[in-house]
Amino acid sequence: MKHLTAYVFLMLLLLSGCGAQLSPDEAQESIQVIAMDTAMLITTYGERSPAAAYACEDVIRDLEAKLSRTVEDSEVSRLNNNAGKELTVIGEDLSALLDAAAYYNFTTGGAFNIAIAPAASAWGFTKDHFQVPSQEEIDELLKLVDGFTLREEPEGVALGPGQSIDLGAIAKGYAADKIVQVFQEYEVPRGLAQLGGNVLAYGDRPDGTPWRVGIQDPAKPGGKNAFVGVLELTDAFAVTSGGYQRYFEQDGKTYHHIIDPATGYPADSGLTSVTVVAALGEGDGSGFPGTMCDAYSTALFIMGEEQALAFWRDETRWGEQGCPFGLVLVTEDGRVLVTEGLADRFTLDEDSGYTYEAVS
């Protein structure tokens, strides 16, 4: 009922006003969605903006119901619960993400790993019951990560005994890719989707200028307008991963939620956030550039500055066309590194206290 009520209310607004003609680009709907453990904001423009916005919500709700391991009857939960027992029938979306996860695990040398789920649970990040696990427990759980297997049969897929997966580092990027399809279907001329640390800047702003996307200052996670800088984006994805997004403190030490698959501990890479930016329609050939940005933002955060930039510069990996994404790296020692091709769209906040470096 809420979808219909909102739609009718907006249509009444559009039809009122002394018969004034409203440009389709000025029609707007903005809705908030709480899903995938984060607050999301979908803003759409055009004559079909209300229908498009709520279609986006439907897509997000559907993906959450399939992909969240905290939803009891999701496909991921059934797959995890059946580990070592029986095959699980999965749908197209989970199948696509499992393929993507395997690819990004390979390209990042294991830095991206959805099998980190048992270790993440041991730290309490799944249910917000935080704790520091013993080294003995971590060592045992890393055996599940290192020995991860996914058996695929025509009837379904299966994990090894004790294993489980978590798609939190890739699912919102995939949702952003699906939202692009909704925008195209509903002929949305412009829109903005903010899915936690994932942003889709679709088209440009109504005045013809790029969308302005702020990058949160990791040292001031609660600051409403505390940014290290601002990106100007048109038809692009921007995904930020950082330890400031979820963490807890114990005995005077801070532990964040991005677990390094190599150690079982929160990544200690010298970076405080990584933003990956890619244009719509580009990417690594997978057809899902938002998913790519999501996966690489986590993996490169774990890798650290030196390895992340080496990955971005790797000509043997990317070929003559170069890397399909740009980077904004924020370091623990107060620097903001912006890669070539993205630097002209980034403005440092001079009051942030960070120093700026362009990287080629």
mmCIF file of C-alpha atoms in Angstrom:
data_model
loop_
_atom_site.group_PDB
_atom_site.id
_atom_site.type_symbol
_atom_site.label_atom_id
_atom_site.label_comp_id
_atom_site.label_asym_id
_atom_site.label_seq_id
_atom_site.Cartn_x
_atom_site.Cartn_y
_atom_site.Cartn_z
ATOM 1 C CA MET A 1 0.000 0.000 0.000
ATOM 2 C CA LYS A 2 2.813 2.453 0.775
ATOM 3 C CA HIS A 3 4.061 2.237 -2.837
ATOM 4 C CA LEU A 4 0.649 3.140 -4.245
ATOM 5 C CA THR A 5 0.063 5.917 -1.714
ATOM 6 C CA ALA A 6 3.424 7.548 -2.440
ATOM 7 C CA TYR A 7 2.869 7.273 -6.180
ATOM 8 C CA VAL A 8 -0.609 8.816 -6.048
ATOM 9 C CA PHE A 9 0.585 11.631 -3.760
ATOM 10 C CA LEU A 10 3.397 12.564 -6.130
ATOM 11 C CA MET A 11 1.104 12.425 -9.157
ATOM 12 C CA LEU A 12 -1.290 14.831 -7.430
ATOM 13 C CA LEU A 13 1.601 17.221 -6.916
ATOM 14 C CA LEU A 14 2.574 16.963 -10.572
ATOM 15 C CA LEU A 15 -0.971 17.575 -11.776
ATOM 16 C CA SER A 16 -1.566 20.567 -9.476
ATOM 17 C CA GLY A 17 -0.088 24.053 -9.610
ATOM 18 C CA CYS A 18 -2.363 26.101 -11.864
ATOM 19 C CA GLY A 19 -1.761 23.859 -14.851
ATOM 20 C CA ALA A 20 1.979 24.564 -14.981
ATOM 21 C CA GLN A 21 3.973 22.240 -17.251
ATOM 22 C CA LEU A 22 6.708 20.351 -15.422
ATOM 23 C CA SER A 23 9.809 19.184 -17.233
ATOM 24 C CA PRO A 24 10.206 15.393 -17.019
ATOM 25 C CA ASP A 25 13.749 15.939 -15.751
ATOM 26 C CA GLU A 26 12.379 17.828 -12.750
ATOM 27 C CA ALA A 27 10.020 15.091 -11.583
ATOM 28 C CA GLN A 28 11.700 13.425 -8.628
ATOM 29 C CA GLU A 29 11.229 10.666 -6.093
ATOM 30 C CA SER A 30 13.544 9.972 -3.166
ATOM 31 C CA ILE A 31 13.106 6.959 -0.878
ATOM 32 C CA GLN A 32 15.093 5.480 1.976
ATOM 33 C CA VAL A 33 15.573 1.736 2.208
ATOM 34 C CA ILE A 34 17.042 -0.100 5.185
ATOM 35 C CA ALA A 35 18.466 -3.317 3.777
ATOM 36 C CA MET A 36 21.670 -5.345 3.575
ATOM 37 C CA ASP A 37 22.592 -4.018 7.005
ATOM 38 C CA THR A 38 22.798 -0.420 5.816
ATOM 39 C CA ALA A 39 20.734 2.699 5.141
ATOM 40 C CA MET A 40 20.195 3.326 1.434
ATOM 41 C CA LEU A 41 18.837 6.333 -0.445
ATOM 42 C CA ILE A 42 17.449 6.094 -3.979
ATOM 43 C CA THR A 43 16.735 9.329 -5.874
ATOM 44 C CA THR A 44 15.218 9.198 -9.346
ATOM 45 C CA TYR A 45 14.191 11.793 -11.926
ATOM 46 C CA GLY A 46 11.908 11.739 -14.946
ATOM 47 C CA GLU A 47 8.218 11.157 -15.529
ATOM 48 C CA ARG A 48 8.404 7.587 -14.215
ATOM 49 C CA SER A 49 10.588 8.414 -11.230
ATOM 50 C CA PRO A 50 8.191 7.129 -8.510
ATOM 51 C CA ALA A 51 7.709 3.767 -10.185
ATOM 52 C CA ALA A 52 11.446 3.504 -10.871
ATOM 53 C CA ALA A 53 12.404 4.279 -7.273
ATOM 54 C CA TYR A 54 10.118 1.629 -5.842
ATOM 55 C CA ALA A 55 11.201 -0.865 -8.477
ATOM 56 C CA CYS A 56 14.741 -0.306 -7.193
ATOM 57 C CA GLU A 57 13.543 -1.030 -3.663
ATOM 58 C CA ASP A 58 11.947 -4.246 -4.875
ATOM 59 C CA VAL A 59 15.243 -5.303 -6.461
ATOM 60 C CA ILE A 60 17.150 -4.579 -3.244
ATOM 61 C CA ARG A 61 14.630 -6.443 -1.085
ATOM 62 C CA ASP A 62 14.719 -9.420 -3.439
ATOM 63 C CA LEU A 63 18.515 -9.577 -3.410
ATOM 64 C CA GLU A 64 18.641 -9.264 0.367
ATOM 65 C CA ALA A 65 16.191 -12.147 0.701
ATOM 66 C CA LYS A 66 18.433 -14.293 -1.503
ATOM 67 C CA LEU A 67 21.957 -13.217 -0.586
ATOM 68 C CA SER A 68 22.086 -12.212 3.085
ATOM 69 C CA ARG A 69 23.497 -14.806 5.455
ATOM 70 C CA THR A 70 21.625 -13.143 8.315
ATOM 71 C CA VAL A 71 18.276 -13.910 6.634
ATOM 72 C CA GLU A 72 17.371 -17.366 7.880
ATOM 73 C CA ASP A 73 15.822 -18.774 4.703
ATOM 74 C CA SER A 74 18.032 -17.010 2.119
ATOM 75 C CA GLU A 75 19.829 -19.040 -0.520
ATOM 76 C CA VAL A 76 23.148 -18.165 1.128
ATOM 77 C CA SER A 77 21.902 -19.303 4.549
ATOM 78 C CA ARG A 78 20.663 -22.589 3.104
ATOM 79 C CA LEU A 79 23.972 -23.078 1.334
ATOM 80 C CA ASN A 80 25.874 -22.418 4.570
ATOM 81 C CA ASN A 81 23.592 -24.633 6.641
ATOM 82 C CA ASN A 82 23.961 -27.478 4.139
ATOM 83 C CA ALA A 83 27.761 -27.312 4.137
ATOM 84 C CA GLY A 84 29.226 -30.803 4.023
ATOM 85 C CA LYS A 85 25.763 -32.373 3.815
ATOM 86 C CA GLU A 86 23.848 -31.909 0.589
ATOM 87 C CA LEU A 87 23.521 -29.860 -2.566
ATOM 88 C CA THR A 88 21.663 -26.544 -2.484
ATOM 89 C CA VAL A 89 19.632 -25.311 -5.415
ATOM 90 C CA ILE A 90 20.504 -21.668 -6.146
ATOM 91 C CA GLY A 91 19.184 -19.016 -8.487
ATOM 92 C CA GLU A 92 20.750 -16.867 -11.177
ATOM 93 C CA ASP A 93 21.822 -14.016 -8.897
ATOM 94 C CA LEU A 94 23.703 -16.155 -6.380
ATOM 95 C CA SER A 95 25.241 -18.189 -9.184
ATOM 96 C CA ALA A 96 26.512 -14.990 -10.853
ATOM 97 C CA LEU A 97 27.996 -13.726 -7.591
ATOM 98 C CA LEU A 98 29.707 -17.017 -6.802
ATOM 99 C CA ASP A 99 31.343 -16.898 -10.236
ATOM 100 C CA ALA A 100 32.360 -13.271 -9.700
ATOM 101 C CA ALA A 101 33.728 -14.029 -6.229
ATOM 102 C CA ALA A 102 35.858 -16.865 -7.583
ATOM 103 C CA TYR A 103 37.228 -14.576 -10.283
ATOM 104 C CA TYR A 104 38.113 -11.761 -7.867
ATOM 105 C CA ASN A 105 39.649 -14.235 -5.449
ATOM 106 C CA PHE A 106 41.929 -15.352 -8.277
ATOM 107 C CA THR A 107 42.827 -11.877 -9.577
ATOM 108 C CA THR A 108 43.642 -10.541 -6.103
ATOM 109 C CA GLY A 109 45.717 -13.531 -5.053
ATOM 110 C CA GLY A 110 43.218 -14.421 -2.343
ATOM 111 C CA ALA A 111 42.800 -10.941 -0.824
ATOM 112 C CA PHE A 112 39.129 -11.075 -1.792
ATOM 113 C CA ASN A 113 37.620 -14.176 -0.216
ATOM 114 C CA ILE A 114 33.941 -14.787 0.578
ATOM 115 C CA ALA A 115 34.988 -17.854 2.607
ATOM 116 C CA ILE A 116 36.182 -15.529 5.374
ATOM 117 C CA ALA A 117 32.690 -15.825 6.912
ATOM 118 C CA PRO A 118 33.612 -18.197 9.805
ATOM 119 C CA ALA A 119 36.455 -15.925 10.884
ATOM 120 C CA ALA A 120 34.282 -12.793 10.627
ATOM 121 C CA SER A 121 31.673 -14.516 12.787
ATOM 122 C CA ALA A 122 34.312 -15.349 15.386
ATOM 123 C CA TRP A 123 34.962 -11.608 15.779
ATOM 124 C CA GLY A 124 31.220 -11.057 16.276
ATOM 125 C CA PHE A 125 30.620 -8.815 13.280
ATOM 126 C CA THR A 126 27.670 -10.854 11.992
ATOM 127 C CA LYS A 127 25.490 -10.324 15.073
ATOM 128 C CA ASP A 128 27.253 -7.337 16.681
ATOM 129 C CA HIS A 129 28.408 -9.398 19.665
ATOM 130 C CA PHE A 130 32.000 -8.286 19.424
ATOM 131 C CA GLN A 131 34.950 -10.203 20.844
ATOM 132 C CA VAL A 132 38.611 -10.918 20.165
ATOM 133 C CA PRO A 133 38.943 -14.634 19.387
ATOM 134 C CA SER A 134 41.889 -16.654 20.604
ATOM 135 C CA GLN A 135 44.795 -17.357 18.279
ATOM 136 C CA GLU A 136 43.967 -21.070 18.472
ATOM 137 C CA GLU A 137 40.417 -20.409 17.255
ATOM 138 C CA ILE A 138 41.644 -18.200 14.417
ATOM 139 C CA ASP A 139 44.158 -20.828 13.330
ATOM 140 C CA GLU A 140 41.404 -23.457 13.126
ATOM 141 C CA LEU A 141 39.054 -21.173 11.212
ATOM 142 C CA LEU A 142 41.740 -20.218 8.703
ATOM 143 C CA LYS A 143 41.916 -23.880 7.721
ATOM 144 C CA LEU A 144 38.334 -23.538 6.490
ATOM 145 C CA VAL A 145 39.260 -20.403 4.541
ATOM 146 C CA ASP A 146 42.412 -21.862 2.996
ATOM 147 C CA GLY A 147 40.687 -25.130 2.141
ATOM 148 C CA PHE A 148 37.558 -23.539 0.713
ATOM 149 C CA THR A 149 35.816 -25.601 -1.936
ATOM 150 C CA LEU A 150 32.625 -25.100 -3.896
ATOM 151 C CA ARG A 151 31.295 -28.236 -5.519
ATOM 152 C CA GLU A 152 29.065 -27.479 -8.483
ATOM 153 C CA GLU A 153 26.672 -30.038 -9.922
ATOM 154 C CA PRO A 154 23.728 -29.722 -12.323
ATOM 155 C CA GLU A 155 21.425 -30.207 -9.323
ATOM 156 C CA GLY A 156 23.031 -27.521 -7.168
ATOM 157 C CA VAL A 157 26.158 -26.470 -5.279
ATOM 158 C CA ALA A 158 27.755 -27.489 -1.982
ATOM 159 C CA LEU A 159 30.356 -26.199 0.466
ATOM 160 C CA GLY A 160 32.823 -28.305 2.393
ATOM 161 C CA PRO A 161 32.157 -29.270 6.036
ATOM 162 C CA GLY A 162 32.207 -26.301 8.403
ATOM 163 C CA GLN A 163 32.586 -23.768 5.610
ATOM 164 C CA SER A 164 30.355 -20.746 5.021
ATOM 165 C CA ILE A 165 30.310 -17.702 2.779
ATOM 166 C CA ASP A 166 29.536 -14.016 3.230
ATOM 167 C CA LEU A 167 28.704 -11.814 0.235
ATOM 168 C CA GLY A 168 28.761 -8.547 2.198
ATOM 169 C CA ALA A 169 31.808 -7.315 0.271
ATOM 170 C CA ILE A 170 30.190 -7.755 -3.115
ATOM 171 C CA ALA A 171 26.366 -7.853 -2.856
ATOM 172 C CA LYS A 172 25.708 -4.098 -2.694
ATOM 173 C CA GLY A 173 27.867 -3.555 -5.774
ATOM 174 C CA TYR A 174 25.793 -6.177 -7.565
ATOM 175 C CA ALA A 175 22.625 -4.413 -6.379
ATOM 176 C CA ALA A 176 23.924 -1.170 -7.886
ATOM 177 C CA ASP A 177 24.454 -2.961 -11.205
ATOM 178 C CA LYS A 178 20.854 -4.198 -11.070
ATOM 179 C CA ILE A 179 19.630 -0.669 -10.296
ATOM 180 C CA VAL A 180 21.249 0.534 -13.531
ATOM 181 C CA GLN A 181 19.036 -1.959 -15.356
ATOM 182 C CA VAL A 182 15.965 -0.567 -13.568
ATOM 183 C CA PHE A 183 16.914 3.011 -14.483
ATOM 184 C CA GLN A 184 17.266 1.972 -18.109
ATOM 185 C CA GLU A 185 13.978 0.059 -18.108
ATOM 186 C CA TYR A 186 12.062 3.028 -16.680
ATOM 187 C CA GLU A 187 13.898 5.540 -18.895
ATOM 188 C CA VAL A 188 15.233 7.469 -15.920
ATOM 189 C CA PRO A 189 17.298 10.379 -17.315
ATOM 190 C CA ARG A 190 19.292 10.802 -14.102
ATOM 191 C CA GLY A 191 19.420 9.389 -10.628
ATOM 192 C CA LEU A 192 21.544 8.770 -7.573
ATOM 193 C CA ALA A 193 21.670 5.533 -5.580
ATOM 194 C CA GLN A 194 23.512 5.568 -2.263
ATOM 195 C CA LEU A 195 23.857 2.040 -0.900
ATOM 196 C CA GLY A 196 25.989 2.602 2.166
ATOM 197 C CA GLY A 197 29.547 2.982 0.870
ATOM 198 C CA ASN A 198 28.370 2.226 -2.678
ATOM 199 C CA VAL A 199 27.271 5.125 -4.883
ATOM 200 C CA LEU A 200 25.781 5.023 -8.360
ATOM 201 C CA ALA A 201 25.834 8.432 -10.080
ATOM 202 C CA TYR A 202 23.553 7.944 -13.082
ATOM 203 C CA GLY A 203 23.575 10.655 -15.724
ATOM 204 C CA ASP A 204 24.241 14.167 -14.464
ATOM 205 C CA ARG A 205 22.489 16.578 -12.105
ATOM 206 C CA PRO A 206 19.435 18.529 -13.300
ATOM 207 C CA ASP A 207 21.611 21.600 -13.924
ATOM 208 C CA GLY A 208 23.904 19.585 -16.185
ATOM 209 C CA THR A 209 26.813 19.404 -13.749
ATOM 210 C CA PRO A 210 28.309 16.173 -12.366
ATOM 211 C CA TRP A 211 27.091 14.634 -9.140
ATOM 212 C CA ARG A 212 29.261 15.557 -6.155
ATOM 213 C CA VAL A 213 30.180 12.520 -4.071
ATOM 214 C CA GLY A 214 31.994 13.121 -0.797
ATOM 215 C CA ILE A 215 34.560 10.661 0.537
ATOM 216 C CA GLN A 216 34.167 10.327 4.285
ATOM 217 C CA ASP A 217 37.117 11.245 6.467
ATOM 218 C CA PRO A 218 37.951 7.885 8.124
ATOM 219 C CA ALA A 219 39.273 9.748 11.163
ATOM 220 C CA LYS A 220 35.852 11.383 11.667
ATOM 221 C CA PRO A 221 33.324 8.634 10.886
ATOM 222 C CA GLY A 222 30.535 10.420 12.719
ATOM 223 C CA GLY A 223 31.119 13.774 11.058
ATOM 224 C CA LYS A 224 28.154 14.721 8.873
ATOM 225 C CA ASN A 225 30.228 16.765 6.419
ATOM 226 C CA ALA A 226 33.677 15.489 7.348
ATOM 227 C CA PHE A 227 35.153 14.634 3.954
ATOM 228 C CA VAL A 228 38.720 14.192 2.772
ATOM 229 C CA GLY A 229 37.504 15.444 -0.577
ATOM 230 C CA VAL A 230 34.784 15.367 -3.210
ATOM 231 C CA LEU A 231 34.532 13.457 -6.485
ATOM 232 C CA GLU A 232 32.582 14.857 -9.440
ATOM 233 C CA LEU A 233 30.989 11.917 -11.231
ATOM 234 C CA THR A 234 28.700 11.301 -14.189
ATOM 235 C CA ASP A 235 27.580 7.800 -15.173
ATOM 236 C CA ALA A 236 29.897 6.151 -12.692
ATOM 237 C CA PHE A 237 30.122 3.871 -9.676
ATOM 238 C CA ALA A 238 32.126 4.826 -6.592
ATOM 239 C CA VAL A 239 32.589 2.263 -3.821
ATOM 240 C CA THR A 240 34.409 2.999 -0.566
ATOM 241 C CA SER A 241 35.655 0.420 1.938
ATOM 242 C CA GLY A 242 37.154 1.417 5.254
ATOM 243 C CA GLY A 243 37.729 0.130 8.737
ATOM 244 C CA TYR A 244 35.780 3.086 10.153
ATOM 245 C CA GLN A 245 32.484 1.705 8.818
ATOM 246 C CA ARG A 246 32.153 -0.976 11.529
ATOM 247 C CA TYR A 247 34.462 -1.541 14.450
ATOM 248 C CA PHE A 248 34.713 -2.100 18.183
ATOM 249 C CA GLU A 249 37.252 -1.342 20.888
ATOM 250 C CA GLN A 250 38.636 -3.695 23.496
ATOM 251 C CA ASP A 251 41.416 -3.067 25.997
ATOM 252 C CA GLY A 252 42.215 0.230 24.312
ATOM 253 C CA LYS A 253 42.613 -1.248 20.816
ATOM 254 C CA THR A 254 40.329 -0.809 17.831
ATOM 255 C CA TYR A 255 39.287 -3.776 15.697
ATOM 256 C CA HIS A 256 37.466 -3.221 12.390
ATOM 257 C CA HIS A 257 35.345 -5.558 10.266
ATOM 258 C CA ILE A 258 37.545 -6.045 7.187
ATOM 259 C CA ILE A 259 39.235 -9.344 7.940
ATOM 260 C CA ASP A 260 42.448 -10.290 6.140
ATOM 261 C CA PRO A 261 42.025 -13.865 4.832
ATOM 262 C CA ALA A 262 45.761 -14.426 5.259
ATOM 263 C CA THR A 263 45.788 -13.725 9.009
ATOM 264 C CA GLY A 264 42.209 -13.956 10.284
ATOM 265 C CA TYR A 265 42.668 -10.533 11.902
ATOM 266 C CA PRO A 266 41.352 -7.108 10.843
ATOM 267 C CA ALA A 267 43.549 -5.922 7.973
ATOM 268 C CA ASP A 268 46.494 -3.805 9.101
ATOM 269 C CA SER A 269 47.582 -2.359 5.762
ATOM 270 C CA GLY A 270 48.318 1.275 6.499
ATOM 271 C CA LEU A 271 45.160 2.362 4.672
ATOM 272 C CA THR A 272 42.067 3.785 6.330
ATOM 273 C CA SER A 273 39.846 3.773 3.242
ATOM 274 C CA VAL A 274 39.879 2.785 -0.417
ATOM 275 C CA THR A 275 37.508 4.177 -3.041
ATOM 276 C CA VAL A 276 37.229 2.474 -6.427
ATOM 277 C CA VAL A 277 35.598 4.378 -9.288
ATOM 278 C CA ALA A 278 34.515 2.960 -12.648
ATOM 279 C CA ALA A 279 32.347 4.228 -15.488
ATOM 280 C CA LEU A 280 29.052 2.629 -16.402
ATOM 281 C CA GLY A 281 29.476 0.125 -19.189
ATOM 282 C CA GLU A 282 33.140 -0.408 -18.419
ATOM 283 C CA GLY A 283 34.859 -2.828 -16.084
ATOM 284 C CA ASP A 284 36.738 -6.055 -16.388
ATOM 285 C CA GLY A 285 34.520 -7.683 -19.016
ATOM 286 C CA SER A 286 32.134 -9.225 -16.481
ATOM 287 C CA GLY A 287 29.356 -6.796 -17.351
ATOM 288 C CA PHE A 288 29.045 -5.813 -13.686
ATOM 289 C CA PRO A 289 31.303 -2.795 -13.015
ATOM 290 C CA GLY A 290 29.549 -1.992 -9.731
ATOM 291 C CA THR A 291 30.266 -5.504 -8.489
ATOM 292 C CA MET A 292 33.877 -5.116 -9.598
ATOM 293 C CA CYS A 293 34.281 -1.850 -7.666
ATOM 294 C CA ASP A 294 32.806 -3.412 -4.542
ATOM 295 C CA ALA A 295 35.103 -6.432 -4.624
ATOM 296 C CA TYR A 296 38.273 -4.487 -5.387
ATOM 297 C CA SER A 297 37.622 -1.819 -2.754
ATOM 298 C CA THR A 298 37.792 -4.526 -0.087
ATOM 299 C CA ALA A 299 40.689 -6.444 -1.618
ATOM 300 C CA LEU A 300 42.865 -3.376 -2.193
ATOM 301 C CA PHE A 301 42.193 -2.146 1.333
ATOM 302 C CA ILE A 302 43.595 -5.457 2.576
ATOM 303 C CA MET A 303 46.567 -5.294 0.188
ATOM 304 C CA GLY A 304 47.729 -1.862 1.324
ATOM 305 C CA GLU A 305 49.113 1.124 -0.569
ATOM 306 C CA GLU A 306 52.086 -0.445 -2.344
ATOM 307 C CA GLN A 307 50.328 -3.588 -3.543
ATOM 308 C CA ALA A 308 47.127 -1.730 -4.439
ATOM 309 C CA LEU A 309 48.967 0.727 -6.681
ATOM 310 C CA ALA A 310 51.027 -2.066 -8.228
ATOM 311 C CA PHE A 311 47.761 -3.863 -8.985
ATOM 312 C CA TRP A 312 46.332 -0.716 -10.590
ATOM 313 C CA ARG A 313 49.494 -0.144 -12.656
ATOM 314 C CA ASP A 314 49.872 -3.762 -13.856
ATOM 315 C CA GLU A 315 49.990 -3.475 -17.667
ATOM 316 C CA THR A 316 50.186 -7.238 -18.122
ATOM 317 C CA ARG A 317 46.871 -7.520 -16.285
ATOM 318 C CA TRP A 318 44.973 -4.698 -17.963
ATOM 319 C CA GLY A 319 46.570 -4.484 -21.398
ATOM 320 C CA GLU A 320 46.897 -1.393 -23.570
ATOM 321 C CA GLN A 321 43.615 0.135 -22.414
ATOM 322 C CA GLY A 322 44.857 0.306 -18.857
ATOM 323 C CA CYS A 323 43.098 -0.320 -15.593
ATOM 324 C CA PRO A 324 39.282 -0.014 -15.883
ATOM 325 C CA PHE A 325 38.970 1.840 -12.585
ATOM 326 C CA GLY A 326 40.492 4.709 -10.635
ATOM 327 C CA LEU A 327 41.476 4.845 -6.968
ATOM 328 C CA VAL A 328 41.353 7.203 -4.028
ATOM 329 C CA LEU A 329 43.473 5.848 -1.171
ATOM 330 C CA VAL A 330 43.474 7.405 2.297
ATOM 331 C CA THR A 331 46.455 6.458 4.442
ATOM 332 C CA GLU A 332 46.988 6.247 8.180
ATOM 333 C CA ASP A 333 49.755 8.853 7.951
ATOM 334 C CA GLY A 334 47.447 11.532 6.535
ATOM 335 C CA ARG A 335 47.792 11.309 2.742
ATOM 336 C CA VAL A 336 45.174 11.101 -0.001
ATOM 337 C CA LEU A 337 46.407 9.357 -3.155
ATOM 338 C CA VAL A 338 44.377 9.792 -6.355
ATOM 339 C CA THR A 339 45.222 7.881 -9.523
ATOM 340 C CA GLU A 340 45.724 9.403 -12.930
ATOM 341 C CA GLY A 341 42.494 9.820 -14.875
ATOM 342 C CA LEU A 342 40.535 10.467 -11.708
ATOM 343 C CA ALA A 343 42.581 13.336 -10.297
ATOM 344 C CA ASP A 344 40.841 15.957 -12.443
ATOM 345 C CA ARG A 345 37.512 14.941 -10.873
ATOM 346 C CA PHE A 346 38.694 15.068 -7.266
ATOM 347 C CA THR A 347 38.923 18.128 -5.011
ATOM 348 C CA LEU A 348 40.691 17.838 -1.675
ATOM 349 C CA ASP A 349 38.992 19.411 1.321
ATOM 350 C CA GLU A 350 41.665 21.904 2.363
ATOM 351 C CA ASP A 351 40.390 21.876 5.946
ATOM 352 C CA SER A 352 40.691 18.108 6.284
ATOM 353 C CA GLY A 353 44.372 18.204 7.225
ATOM 354 C CA TYR A 354 45.331 15.608 4.607
ATOM 355 C CA THR A 355 48.007 16.077 1.967
ATOM 356 C CA TYR A 356 47.229 15.309 -1.664
ATOM 357 C CA GLU A 357 49.246 13.169 -4.068
ATOM 358 C CA ALA A 358 48.410 12.433 -7.717
ATOM 359 C CA VAL A 359 49.579 8.960 -8.734
ATOM 360 C CA SER A 360 50.496 7.734 -12.203
#
